[in-house]
mmCIF file of C-alpha atoms and ligand atoms in Angstrom:
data_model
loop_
_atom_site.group_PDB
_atom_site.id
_atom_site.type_symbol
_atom_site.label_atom_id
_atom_site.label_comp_id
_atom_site.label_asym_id
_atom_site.label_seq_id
_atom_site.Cartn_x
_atom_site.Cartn_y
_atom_site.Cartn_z
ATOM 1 C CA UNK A 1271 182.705 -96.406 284.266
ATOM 2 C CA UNK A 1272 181.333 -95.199 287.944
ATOM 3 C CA UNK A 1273 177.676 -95.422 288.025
ATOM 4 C CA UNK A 1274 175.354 -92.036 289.212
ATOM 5 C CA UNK A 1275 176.218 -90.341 291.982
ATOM 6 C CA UNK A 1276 174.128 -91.023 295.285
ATOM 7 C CA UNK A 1277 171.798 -87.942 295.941
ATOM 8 C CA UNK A 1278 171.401 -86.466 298.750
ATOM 9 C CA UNK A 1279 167.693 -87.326 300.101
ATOM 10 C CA UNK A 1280 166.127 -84.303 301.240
ATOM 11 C CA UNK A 1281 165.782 -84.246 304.928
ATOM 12 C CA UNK A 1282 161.395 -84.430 304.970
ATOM 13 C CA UNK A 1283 158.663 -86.318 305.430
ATOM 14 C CA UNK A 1284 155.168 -85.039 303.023
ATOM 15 C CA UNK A 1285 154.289 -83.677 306.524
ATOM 16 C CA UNK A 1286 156.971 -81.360 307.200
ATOM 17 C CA UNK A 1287 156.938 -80.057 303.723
ATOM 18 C CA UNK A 1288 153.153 -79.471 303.739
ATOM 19 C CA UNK A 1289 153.954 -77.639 307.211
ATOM 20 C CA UNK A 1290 156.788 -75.613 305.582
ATOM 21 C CA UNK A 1291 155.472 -74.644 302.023
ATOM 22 C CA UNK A 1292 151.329 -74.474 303.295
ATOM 23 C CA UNK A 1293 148.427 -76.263 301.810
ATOM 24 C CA UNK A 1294 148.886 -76.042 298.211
ATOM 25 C CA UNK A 1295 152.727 -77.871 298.450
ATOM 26 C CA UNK A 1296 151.978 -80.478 295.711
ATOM 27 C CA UNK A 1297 150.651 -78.004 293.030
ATOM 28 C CA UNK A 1298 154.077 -75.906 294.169
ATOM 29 C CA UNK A 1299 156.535 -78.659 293.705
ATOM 30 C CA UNK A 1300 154.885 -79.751 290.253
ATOM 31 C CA UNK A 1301 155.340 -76.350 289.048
ATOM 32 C CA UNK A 1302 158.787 -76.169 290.441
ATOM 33 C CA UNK A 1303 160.139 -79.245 289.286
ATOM 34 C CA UNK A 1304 158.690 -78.036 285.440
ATOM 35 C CA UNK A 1305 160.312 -75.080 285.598
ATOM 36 C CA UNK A 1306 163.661 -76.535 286.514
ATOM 37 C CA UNK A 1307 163.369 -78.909 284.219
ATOM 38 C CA UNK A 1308 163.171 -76.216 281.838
ATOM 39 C CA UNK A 1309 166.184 -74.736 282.823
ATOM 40 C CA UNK A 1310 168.116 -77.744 282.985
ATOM 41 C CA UNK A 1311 167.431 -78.062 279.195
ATOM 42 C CA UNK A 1312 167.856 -74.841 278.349
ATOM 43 C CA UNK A 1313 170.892 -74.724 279.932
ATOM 44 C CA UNK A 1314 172.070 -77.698 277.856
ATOM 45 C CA UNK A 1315 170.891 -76.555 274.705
ATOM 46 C CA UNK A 1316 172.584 -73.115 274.752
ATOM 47 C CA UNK A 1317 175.763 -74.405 275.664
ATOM 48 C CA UNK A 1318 175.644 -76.869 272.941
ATOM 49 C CA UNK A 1319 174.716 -73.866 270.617
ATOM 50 C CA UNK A 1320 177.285 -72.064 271.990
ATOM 51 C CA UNK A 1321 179.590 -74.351 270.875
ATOM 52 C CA UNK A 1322 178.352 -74.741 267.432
ATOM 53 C CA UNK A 1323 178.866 -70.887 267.238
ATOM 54 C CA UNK A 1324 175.135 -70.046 266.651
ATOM 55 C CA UNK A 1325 175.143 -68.158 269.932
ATOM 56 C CA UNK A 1326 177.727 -65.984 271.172
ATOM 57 C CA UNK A 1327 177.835 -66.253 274.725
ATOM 58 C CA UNK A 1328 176.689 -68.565 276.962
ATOM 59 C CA UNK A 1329 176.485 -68.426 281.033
ATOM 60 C CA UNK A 1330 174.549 -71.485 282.578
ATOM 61 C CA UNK A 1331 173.173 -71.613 286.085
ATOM 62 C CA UNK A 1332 173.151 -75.583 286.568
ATOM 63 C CA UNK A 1333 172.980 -76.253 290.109
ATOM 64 C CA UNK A 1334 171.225 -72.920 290.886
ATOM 65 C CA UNK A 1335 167.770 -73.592 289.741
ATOM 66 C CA UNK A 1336 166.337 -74.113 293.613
ATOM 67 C CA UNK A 1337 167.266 -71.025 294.534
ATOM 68 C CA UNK A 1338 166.003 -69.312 291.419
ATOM 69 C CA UNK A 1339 162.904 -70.869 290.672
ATOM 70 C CA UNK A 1340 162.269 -70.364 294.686
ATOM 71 C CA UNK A 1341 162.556 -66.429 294.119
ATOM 72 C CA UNK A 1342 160.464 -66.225 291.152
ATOM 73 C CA UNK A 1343 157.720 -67.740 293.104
ATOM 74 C CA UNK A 1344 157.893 -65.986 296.577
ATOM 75 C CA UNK A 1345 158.596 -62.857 294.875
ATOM 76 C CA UNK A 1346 155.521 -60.718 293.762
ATOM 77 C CA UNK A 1347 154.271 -59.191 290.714
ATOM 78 C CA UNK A 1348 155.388 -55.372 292.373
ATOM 79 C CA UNK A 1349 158.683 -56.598 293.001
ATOM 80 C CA UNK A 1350 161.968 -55.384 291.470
ATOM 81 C CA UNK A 1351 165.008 -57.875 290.913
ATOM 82 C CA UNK A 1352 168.365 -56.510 290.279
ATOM 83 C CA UNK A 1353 169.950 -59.734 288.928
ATOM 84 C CA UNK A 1354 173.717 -61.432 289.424
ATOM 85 C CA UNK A 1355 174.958 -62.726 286.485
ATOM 86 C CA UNK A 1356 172.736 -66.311 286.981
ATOM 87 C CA UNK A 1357 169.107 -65.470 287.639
ATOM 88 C CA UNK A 1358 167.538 -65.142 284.091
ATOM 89 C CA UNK A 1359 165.269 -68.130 285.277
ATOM 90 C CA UNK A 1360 163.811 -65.717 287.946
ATOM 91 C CA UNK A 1361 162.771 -63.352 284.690
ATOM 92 C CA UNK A 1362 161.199 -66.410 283.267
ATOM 93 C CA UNK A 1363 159.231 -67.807 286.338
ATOM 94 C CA UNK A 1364 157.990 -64.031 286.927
ATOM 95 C CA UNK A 1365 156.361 -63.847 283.700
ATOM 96 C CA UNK A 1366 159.524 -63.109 280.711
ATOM 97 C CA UNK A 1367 158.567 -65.002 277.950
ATOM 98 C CA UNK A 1368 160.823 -67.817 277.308
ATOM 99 C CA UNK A 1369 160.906 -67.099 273.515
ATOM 100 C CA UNK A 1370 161.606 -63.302 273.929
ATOM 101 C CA UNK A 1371 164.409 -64.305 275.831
ATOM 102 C CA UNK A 1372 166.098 -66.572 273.458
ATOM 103 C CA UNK A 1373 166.107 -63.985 271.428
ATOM 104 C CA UNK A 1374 167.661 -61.968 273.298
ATOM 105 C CA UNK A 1375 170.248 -65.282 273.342
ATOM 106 C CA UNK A 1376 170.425 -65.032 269.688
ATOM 107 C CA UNK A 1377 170.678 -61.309 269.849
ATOM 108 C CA UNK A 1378 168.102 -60.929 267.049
ATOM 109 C CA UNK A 1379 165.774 -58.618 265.711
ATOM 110 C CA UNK A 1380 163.430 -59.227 268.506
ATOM 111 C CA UNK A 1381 165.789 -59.177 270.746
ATOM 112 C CA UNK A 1382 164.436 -56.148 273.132
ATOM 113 C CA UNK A 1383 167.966 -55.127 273.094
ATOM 114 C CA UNK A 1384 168.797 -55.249 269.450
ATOM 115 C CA UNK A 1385 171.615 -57.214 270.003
ATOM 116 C CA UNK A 1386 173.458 -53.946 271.765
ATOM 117 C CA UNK A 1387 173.575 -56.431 275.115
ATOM 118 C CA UNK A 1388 176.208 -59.336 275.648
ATOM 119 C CA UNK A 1389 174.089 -62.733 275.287
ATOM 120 C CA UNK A 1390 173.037 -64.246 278.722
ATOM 121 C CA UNK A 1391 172.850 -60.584 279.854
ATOM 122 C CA UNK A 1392 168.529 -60.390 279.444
ATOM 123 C CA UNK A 1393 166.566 -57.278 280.292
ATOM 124 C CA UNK A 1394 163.141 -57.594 281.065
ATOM 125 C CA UNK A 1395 161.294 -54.404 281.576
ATOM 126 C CA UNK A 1396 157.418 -56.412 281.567
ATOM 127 C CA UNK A 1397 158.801 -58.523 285.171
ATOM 128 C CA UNK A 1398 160.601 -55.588 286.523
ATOM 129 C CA UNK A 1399 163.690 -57.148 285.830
ATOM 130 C CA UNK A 1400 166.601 -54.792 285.451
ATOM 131 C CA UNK A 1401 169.128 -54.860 282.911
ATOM 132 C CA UNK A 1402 171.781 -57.124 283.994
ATOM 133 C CA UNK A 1403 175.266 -55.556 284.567
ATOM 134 C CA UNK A 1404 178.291 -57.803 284.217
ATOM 135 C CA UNK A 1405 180.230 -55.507 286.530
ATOM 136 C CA UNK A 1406 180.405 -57.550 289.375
ATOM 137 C CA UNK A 1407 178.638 -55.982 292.809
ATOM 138 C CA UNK A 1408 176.834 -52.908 291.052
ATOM 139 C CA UNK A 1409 173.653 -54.237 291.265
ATOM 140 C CA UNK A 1410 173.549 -54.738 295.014
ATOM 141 C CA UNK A 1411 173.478 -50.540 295.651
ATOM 142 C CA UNK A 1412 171.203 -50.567 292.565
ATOM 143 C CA UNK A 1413 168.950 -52.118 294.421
ATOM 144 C CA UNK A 1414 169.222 -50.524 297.773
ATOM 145 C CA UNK A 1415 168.818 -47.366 295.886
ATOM 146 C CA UNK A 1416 165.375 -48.406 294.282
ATOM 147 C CA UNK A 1417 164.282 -49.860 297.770
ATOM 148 C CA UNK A 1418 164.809 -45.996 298.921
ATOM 149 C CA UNK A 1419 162.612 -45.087 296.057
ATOM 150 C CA UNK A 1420 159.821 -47.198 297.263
ATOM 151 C CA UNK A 1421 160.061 -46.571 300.855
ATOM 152 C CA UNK A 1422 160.000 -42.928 299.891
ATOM 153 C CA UNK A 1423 157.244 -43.210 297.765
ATOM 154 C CA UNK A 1424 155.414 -45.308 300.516
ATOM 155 C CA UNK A 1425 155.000 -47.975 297.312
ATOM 156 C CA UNK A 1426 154.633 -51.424 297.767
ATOM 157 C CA UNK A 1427 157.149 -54.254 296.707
ATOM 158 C CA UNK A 1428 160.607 -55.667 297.564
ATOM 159 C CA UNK A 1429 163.776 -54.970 295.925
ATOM 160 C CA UNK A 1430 165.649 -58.098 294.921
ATOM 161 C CA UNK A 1431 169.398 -57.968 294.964
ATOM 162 C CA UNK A 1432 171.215 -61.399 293.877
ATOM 163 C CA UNK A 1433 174.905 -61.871 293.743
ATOM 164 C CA UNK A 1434 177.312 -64.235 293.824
ATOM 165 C CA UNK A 1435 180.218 -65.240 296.404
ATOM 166 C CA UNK A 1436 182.460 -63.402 294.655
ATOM 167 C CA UNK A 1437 180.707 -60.126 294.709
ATOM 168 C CA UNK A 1438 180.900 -59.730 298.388
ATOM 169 C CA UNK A 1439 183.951 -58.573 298.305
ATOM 170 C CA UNK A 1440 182.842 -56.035 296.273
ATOM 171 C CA UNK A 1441 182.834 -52.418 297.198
ATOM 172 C CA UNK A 1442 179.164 -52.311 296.401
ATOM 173 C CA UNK A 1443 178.192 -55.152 299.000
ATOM 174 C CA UNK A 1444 179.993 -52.929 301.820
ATOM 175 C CA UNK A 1445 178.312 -50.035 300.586
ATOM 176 C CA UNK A 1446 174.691 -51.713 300.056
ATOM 177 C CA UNK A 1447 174.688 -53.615 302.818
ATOM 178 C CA UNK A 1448 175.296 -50.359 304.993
ATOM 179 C CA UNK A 1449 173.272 -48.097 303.439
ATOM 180 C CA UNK A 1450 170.339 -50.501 303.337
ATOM 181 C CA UNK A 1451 170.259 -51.579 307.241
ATOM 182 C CA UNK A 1452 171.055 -47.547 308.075
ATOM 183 C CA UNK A 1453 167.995 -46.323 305.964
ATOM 184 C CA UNK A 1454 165.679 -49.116 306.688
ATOM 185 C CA UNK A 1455 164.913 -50.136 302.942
ATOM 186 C CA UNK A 1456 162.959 -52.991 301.618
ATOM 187 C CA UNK A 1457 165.439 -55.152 300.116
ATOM 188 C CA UNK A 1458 166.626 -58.461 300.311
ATOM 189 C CA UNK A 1459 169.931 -59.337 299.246
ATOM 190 C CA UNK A 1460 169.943 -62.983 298.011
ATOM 191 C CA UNK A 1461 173.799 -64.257 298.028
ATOM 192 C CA UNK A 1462 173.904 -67.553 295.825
ATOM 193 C CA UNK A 1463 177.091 -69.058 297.312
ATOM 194 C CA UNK A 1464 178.486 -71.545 294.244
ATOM 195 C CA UNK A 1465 181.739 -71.486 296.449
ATOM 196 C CA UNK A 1466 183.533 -70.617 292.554
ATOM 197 C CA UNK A 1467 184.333 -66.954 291.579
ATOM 198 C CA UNK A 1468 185.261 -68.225 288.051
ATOM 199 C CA UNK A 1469 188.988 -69.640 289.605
ATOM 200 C CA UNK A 1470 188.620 -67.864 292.917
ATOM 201 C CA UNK A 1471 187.095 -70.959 295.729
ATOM 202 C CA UNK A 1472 185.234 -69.303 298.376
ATOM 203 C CA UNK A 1473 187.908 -70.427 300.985
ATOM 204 C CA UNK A 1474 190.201 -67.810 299.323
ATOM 205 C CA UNK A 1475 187.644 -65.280 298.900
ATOM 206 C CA UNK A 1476 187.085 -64.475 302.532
ATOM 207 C CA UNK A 1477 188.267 -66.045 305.860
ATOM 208 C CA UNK A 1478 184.826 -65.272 307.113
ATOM 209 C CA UNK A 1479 182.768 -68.475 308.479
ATOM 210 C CA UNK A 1480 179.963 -67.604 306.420
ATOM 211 C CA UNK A 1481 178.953 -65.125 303.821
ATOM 212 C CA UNK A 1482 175.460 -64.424 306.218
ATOM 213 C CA UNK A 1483 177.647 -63.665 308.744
ATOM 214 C CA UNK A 1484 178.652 -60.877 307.166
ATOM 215 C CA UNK A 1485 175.434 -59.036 307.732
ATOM 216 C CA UNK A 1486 176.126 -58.759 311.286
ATOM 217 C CA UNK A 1487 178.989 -56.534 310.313
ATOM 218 C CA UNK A 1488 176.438 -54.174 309.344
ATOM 219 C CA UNK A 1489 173.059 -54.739 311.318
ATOM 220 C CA UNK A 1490 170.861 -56.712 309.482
ATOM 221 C CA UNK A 1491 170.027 -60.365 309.849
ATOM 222 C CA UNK A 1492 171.824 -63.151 307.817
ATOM 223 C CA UNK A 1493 170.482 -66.541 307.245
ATOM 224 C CA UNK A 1494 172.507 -69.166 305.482
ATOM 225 C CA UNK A 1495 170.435 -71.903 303.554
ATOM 226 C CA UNK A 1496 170.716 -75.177 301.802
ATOM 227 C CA UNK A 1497 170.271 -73.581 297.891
ATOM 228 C CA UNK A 1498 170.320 -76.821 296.709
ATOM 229 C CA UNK A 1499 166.651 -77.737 298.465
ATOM 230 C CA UNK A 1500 164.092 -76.268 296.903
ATOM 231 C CA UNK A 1501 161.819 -76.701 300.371
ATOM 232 C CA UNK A 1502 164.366 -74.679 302.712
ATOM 233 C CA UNK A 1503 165.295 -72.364 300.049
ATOM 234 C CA UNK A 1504 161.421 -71.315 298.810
ATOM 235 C CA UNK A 1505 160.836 -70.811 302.354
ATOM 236 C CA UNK A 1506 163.310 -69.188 303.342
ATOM 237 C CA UNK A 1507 162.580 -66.565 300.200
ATOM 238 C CA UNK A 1508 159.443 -66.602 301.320
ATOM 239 C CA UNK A 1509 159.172 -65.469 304.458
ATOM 240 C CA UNK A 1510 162.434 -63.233 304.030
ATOM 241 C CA UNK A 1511 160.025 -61.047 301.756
ATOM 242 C CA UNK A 1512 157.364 -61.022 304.055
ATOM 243 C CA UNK A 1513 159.356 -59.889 306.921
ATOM 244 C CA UNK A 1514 161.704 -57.230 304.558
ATOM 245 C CA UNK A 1515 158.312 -55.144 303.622
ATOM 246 C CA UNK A 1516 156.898 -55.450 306.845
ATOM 247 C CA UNK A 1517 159.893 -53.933 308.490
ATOM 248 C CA UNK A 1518 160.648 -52.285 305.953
ATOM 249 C CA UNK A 1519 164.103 -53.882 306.782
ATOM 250 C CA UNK A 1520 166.446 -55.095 305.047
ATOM 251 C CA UNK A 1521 167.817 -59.514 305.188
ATOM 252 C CA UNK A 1522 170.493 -61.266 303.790
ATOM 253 C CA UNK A 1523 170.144 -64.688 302.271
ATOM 254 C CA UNK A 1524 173.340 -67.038 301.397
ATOM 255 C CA UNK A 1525 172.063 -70.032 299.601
ATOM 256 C CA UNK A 1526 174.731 -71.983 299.309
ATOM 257 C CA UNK A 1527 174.718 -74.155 296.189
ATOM 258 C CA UNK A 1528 177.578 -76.507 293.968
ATOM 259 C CA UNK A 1529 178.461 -74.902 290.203
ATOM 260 C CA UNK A 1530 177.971 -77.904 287.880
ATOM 261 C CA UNK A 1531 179.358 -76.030 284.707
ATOM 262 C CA UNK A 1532 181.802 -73.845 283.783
ATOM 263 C CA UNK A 1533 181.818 -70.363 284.987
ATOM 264 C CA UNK A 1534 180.578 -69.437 281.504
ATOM 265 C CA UNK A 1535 181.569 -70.490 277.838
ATOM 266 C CA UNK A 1536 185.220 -68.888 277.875
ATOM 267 C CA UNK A 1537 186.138 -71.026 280.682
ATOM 268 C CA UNK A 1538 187.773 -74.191 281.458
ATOM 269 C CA UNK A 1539 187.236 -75.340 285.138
ATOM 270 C CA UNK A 1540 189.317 -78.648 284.524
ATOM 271 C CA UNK A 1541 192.313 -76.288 285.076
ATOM 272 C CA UNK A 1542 191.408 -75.148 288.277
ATOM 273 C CA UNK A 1543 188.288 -77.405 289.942
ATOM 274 C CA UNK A 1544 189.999 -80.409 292.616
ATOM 275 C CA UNK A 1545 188.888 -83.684 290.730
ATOM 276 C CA UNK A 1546 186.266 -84.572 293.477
ATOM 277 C CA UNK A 1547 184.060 -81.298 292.849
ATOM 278 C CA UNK A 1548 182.002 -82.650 289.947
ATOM 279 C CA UNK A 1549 180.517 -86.114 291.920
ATOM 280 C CA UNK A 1550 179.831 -83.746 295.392
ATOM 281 C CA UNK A 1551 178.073 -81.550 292.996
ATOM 282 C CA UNK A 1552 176.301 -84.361 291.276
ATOM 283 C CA UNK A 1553 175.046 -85.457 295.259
ATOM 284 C CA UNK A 1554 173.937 -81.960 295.668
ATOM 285 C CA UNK A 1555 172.324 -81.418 292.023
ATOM 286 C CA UNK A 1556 169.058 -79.967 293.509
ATOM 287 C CA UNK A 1557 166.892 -80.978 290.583
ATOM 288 C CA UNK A 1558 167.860 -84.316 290.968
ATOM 289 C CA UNK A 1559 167.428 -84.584 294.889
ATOM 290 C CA UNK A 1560 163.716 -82.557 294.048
ATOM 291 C CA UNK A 1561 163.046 -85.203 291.244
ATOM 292 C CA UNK A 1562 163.935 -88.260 293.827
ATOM 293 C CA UNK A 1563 162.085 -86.830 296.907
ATOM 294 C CA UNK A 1564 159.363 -86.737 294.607
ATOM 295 C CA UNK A 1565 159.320 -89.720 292.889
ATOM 296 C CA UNK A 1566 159.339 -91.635 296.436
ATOM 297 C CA UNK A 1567 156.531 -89.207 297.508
ATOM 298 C CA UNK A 1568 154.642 -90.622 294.706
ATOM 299 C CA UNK A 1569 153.917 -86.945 293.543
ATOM 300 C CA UNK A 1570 156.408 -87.611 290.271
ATOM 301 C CA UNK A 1571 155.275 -90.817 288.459
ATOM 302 C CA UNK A 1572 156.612 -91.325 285.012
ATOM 303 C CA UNK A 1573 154.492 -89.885 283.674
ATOM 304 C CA UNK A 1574 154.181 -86.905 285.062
ATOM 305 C CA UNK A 1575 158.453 -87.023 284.756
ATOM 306 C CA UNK A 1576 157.886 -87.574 280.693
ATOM 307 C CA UNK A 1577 155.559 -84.673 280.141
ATOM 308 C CA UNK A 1578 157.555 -82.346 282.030
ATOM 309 C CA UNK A 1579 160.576 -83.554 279.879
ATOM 310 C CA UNK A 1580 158.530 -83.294 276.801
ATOM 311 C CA UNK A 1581 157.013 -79.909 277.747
ATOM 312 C CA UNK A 1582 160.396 -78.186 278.334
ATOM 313 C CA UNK A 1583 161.909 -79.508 275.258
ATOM 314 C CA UNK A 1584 159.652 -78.514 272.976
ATOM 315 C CA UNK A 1585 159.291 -74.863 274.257
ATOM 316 C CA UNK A 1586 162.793 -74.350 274.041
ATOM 317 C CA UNK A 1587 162.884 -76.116 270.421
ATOM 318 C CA UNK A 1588 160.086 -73.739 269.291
ATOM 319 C CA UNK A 1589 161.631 -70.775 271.225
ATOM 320 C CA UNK A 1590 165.171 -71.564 268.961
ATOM 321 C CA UNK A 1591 163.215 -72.144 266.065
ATOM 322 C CA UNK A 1592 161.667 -68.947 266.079
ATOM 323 C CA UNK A 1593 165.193 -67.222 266.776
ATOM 324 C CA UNK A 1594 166.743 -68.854 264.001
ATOM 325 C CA UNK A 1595 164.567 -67.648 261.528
ATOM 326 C CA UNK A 1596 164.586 -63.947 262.753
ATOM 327 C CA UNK A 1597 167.007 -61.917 261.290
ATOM 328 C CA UNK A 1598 170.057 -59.825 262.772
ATOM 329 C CA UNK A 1599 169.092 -56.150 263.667
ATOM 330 C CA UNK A 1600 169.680 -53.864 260.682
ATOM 331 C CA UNK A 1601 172.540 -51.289 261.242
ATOM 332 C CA UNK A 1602 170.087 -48.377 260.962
ATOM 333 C CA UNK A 1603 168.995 -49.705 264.133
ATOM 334 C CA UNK A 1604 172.072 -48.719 266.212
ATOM 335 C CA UNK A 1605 170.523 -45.236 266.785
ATOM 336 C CA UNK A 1606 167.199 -46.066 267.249
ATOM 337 C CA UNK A 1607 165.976 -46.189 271.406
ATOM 338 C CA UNK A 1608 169.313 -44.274 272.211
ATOM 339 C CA UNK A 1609 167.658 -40.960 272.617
ATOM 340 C CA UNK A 1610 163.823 -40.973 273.535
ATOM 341 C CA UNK A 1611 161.924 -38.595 270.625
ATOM 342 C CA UNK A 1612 159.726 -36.267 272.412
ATOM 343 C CA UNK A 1613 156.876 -37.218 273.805
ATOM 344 C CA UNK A 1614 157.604 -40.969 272.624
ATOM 345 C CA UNK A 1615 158.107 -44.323 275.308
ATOM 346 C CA UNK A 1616 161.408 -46.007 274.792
ATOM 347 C CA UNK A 1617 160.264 -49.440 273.356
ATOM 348 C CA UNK A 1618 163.313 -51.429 275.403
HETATM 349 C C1 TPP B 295 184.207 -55.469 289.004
HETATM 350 C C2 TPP B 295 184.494 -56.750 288.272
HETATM 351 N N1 TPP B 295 185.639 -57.428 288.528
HETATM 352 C C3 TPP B 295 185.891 -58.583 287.875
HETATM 353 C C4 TPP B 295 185.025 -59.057 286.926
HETATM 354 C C5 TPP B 295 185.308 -60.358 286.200
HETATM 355 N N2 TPP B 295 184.399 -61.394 286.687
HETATM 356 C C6 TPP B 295 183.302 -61.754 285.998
HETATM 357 S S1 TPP B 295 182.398 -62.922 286.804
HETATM 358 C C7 TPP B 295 183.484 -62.948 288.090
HETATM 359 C C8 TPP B 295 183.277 -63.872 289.258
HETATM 360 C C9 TPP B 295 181.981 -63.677 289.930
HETATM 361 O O1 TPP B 295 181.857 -64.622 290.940
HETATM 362 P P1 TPP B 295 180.569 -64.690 291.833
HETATM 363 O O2 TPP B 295 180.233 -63.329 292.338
HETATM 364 O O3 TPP B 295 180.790 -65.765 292.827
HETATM 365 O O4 TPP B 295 179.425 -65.096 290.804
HETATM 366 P P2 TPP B 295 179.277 -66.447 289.968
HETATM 367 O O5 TPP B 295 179.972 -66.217 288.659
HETATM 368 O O6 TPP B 295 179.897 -67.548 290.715
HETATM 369 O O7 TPP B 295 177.815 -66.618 289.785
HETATM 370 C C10 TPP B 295 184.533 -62.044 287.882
HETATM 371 C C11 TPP B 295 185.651 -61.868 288.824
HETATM 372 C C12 TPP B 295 183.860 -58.291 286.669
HETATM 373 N N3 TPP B 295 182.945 -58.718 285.787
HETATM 374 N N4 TPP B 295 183.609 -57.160 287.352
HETATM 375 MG MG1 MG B 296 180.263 -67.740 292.718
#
């Protein structure tokens, strides 16, 4: 049996990461490390579940919590994310309550889709999170088109649009990516570079360098970043926002970052994945290098460790607990929130 994979230390002294993240870095990395925690056993409980055939669907985003829990907290309240198929955590972090979410998982009763959405595929109208759309690349001129919206309306706010390696080569990303730079919108396109389009390595996606080089193509500045450190990447968010609504101009983010699971739960990566990926991901599991910066840093004793630990596993217990005893949605519901009544709010 090999024993853990070495992590990769991240690159700081305490100085350099107060100078980078400001004076409240401590509080920030305690939240962030809770909230990845979180996802990391989330993550592991729904694929489990998954399994056991109490949930349908399952997409996990193991190896991509940096990035996400990064962009939930540089993003602001007024913000709009137009999410990829991995940034449910970013709902979460803004604000989604984690059991309203699971059952959406379950699609249950309280589900604020009824069940009408594929699992994994959240909507979360109270963050500004918009209904995720598995067709790959649609979001990004979703986004460029609500940007418009709020420069028009002189409105303040970013437009988040995440996306995967795959998706830029995607019509959309050509077509975003120009129209944003040409109109001058606010939004900031936030490429998470797992280097996997399910089968499809990055190497064979594009002969370009980079994916951030691609925004040179169309005028805009590209940035490429170390997704799996939560310092570079938060700061990077960060002061991307500040300087997309100041413009308002639009940036381009590639965060590049390892895909520790499968693409989703209808895949099998041990037919296509070189044997090597799994222990290079392991060195760059961003959780892990968070957890040992910390823990050397004396900012994560035991303790602390423990009641994070204890803190996300019993939300997420309580969260399936609650979605286990809630019902299916009744048929009669299929018509219901499909066409507004007058004068009513659509409850989704
Ligand atoms: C237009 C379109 N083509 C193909 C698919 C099938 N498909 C689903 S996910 C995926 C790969 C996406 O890769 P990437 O953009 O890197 O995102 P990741 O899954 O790695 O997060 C593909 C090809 C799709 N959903 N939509
Ligand atoms: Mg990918």
């Amino acid at each position: 049996m090999s024993g853990p994979a070495a992590i990769e230390p991240l690159p700081y002294t305490s100085a350099e990461v107060e100078a980078r993240l400001g004076r409240d870095w401590e509080a920030l990395l305690v939240r962030a490390y809770g909230w990845m925690t979180l996802a990391r056993t989330l993550d592991a409980r729904m694929q489990a579940l998954q399994r056991q055939g109490r949930v349908g669907f399952y997409g996990a985003a193991t190896g991509q919590e940096a990035v996400n829990v990064a962009a939930g907290l540089a993003s602001a309240p007024e913000d709009w994310v137009f999410p990829g198929l991995r940034e449910q955590l970013v709902a979460l972090v803004r604000g989604h309550p984690l059991p309203v979410y699971v059952h959406h998982l379950f699609a249950d009763d309280k589900d604020p889709a009824r069940g009408r959405n594929m699992p994994c595929h959240p909507t979360a109208r109270d963050v500004r999170y918009v209904s995720m759309s598995s067709v790959i690349g649609t979001q990004i001129s979703q986004a460029v088109g609500l940007a418009y919206a709020l420069k028009q309306k002189r409105a303040a706010g970013v437009a988040f649009g995440f996306f995967g390696d795959g998706a830029t080569s995607a019509n959309d990303f050509h077509a975003g990516l120009n129209f944003a730079a040409v109109l001058g919108v606010p939004v900031l396109f936030v490429c998470t570079n797992n280097q996997w389009a399910i089968s499809i390595p990055v190497t064979h996606q594009t002969a370009a360098a980079t994916l951030a080089g691609k925004a040179a193509a169309y005028g805009l500045p590209g940035t490429r970043v170390d997704g799996t450190d939560f310092v570079a990447a938060y700061a990077a968010l960060r002061d991307a926002r500040s300087r997309v609504r100041a413009g308002p101009a639009p940036e381009l983010l590639e965060f590049v970052t390892y895909r520790m699971t499968p693409h989703s739960s209808s895949d099998d990566p041990k037919r296509y994945q070189p044997g090597g990926w799994a222990s290079d991901a392991a060195r760059h599991d961003p959780v892990a290098r968070l957890e040992s910066w910390m823990a050397v840093e004396g900012l994560l004793t035991p303790a602390v460790r423990e009641e994070a630990t204890r803190t996300a596993e019993r939300s997420v217990r309580e969260a399936i607990e609650a979605a286990e005893a809630t019902p299916a949605p009744i048929p009669a519901s299929l018509t219901e929130d499909v066409y507004a009544a007058r004068g009513s709010t659509p409850r989704v």
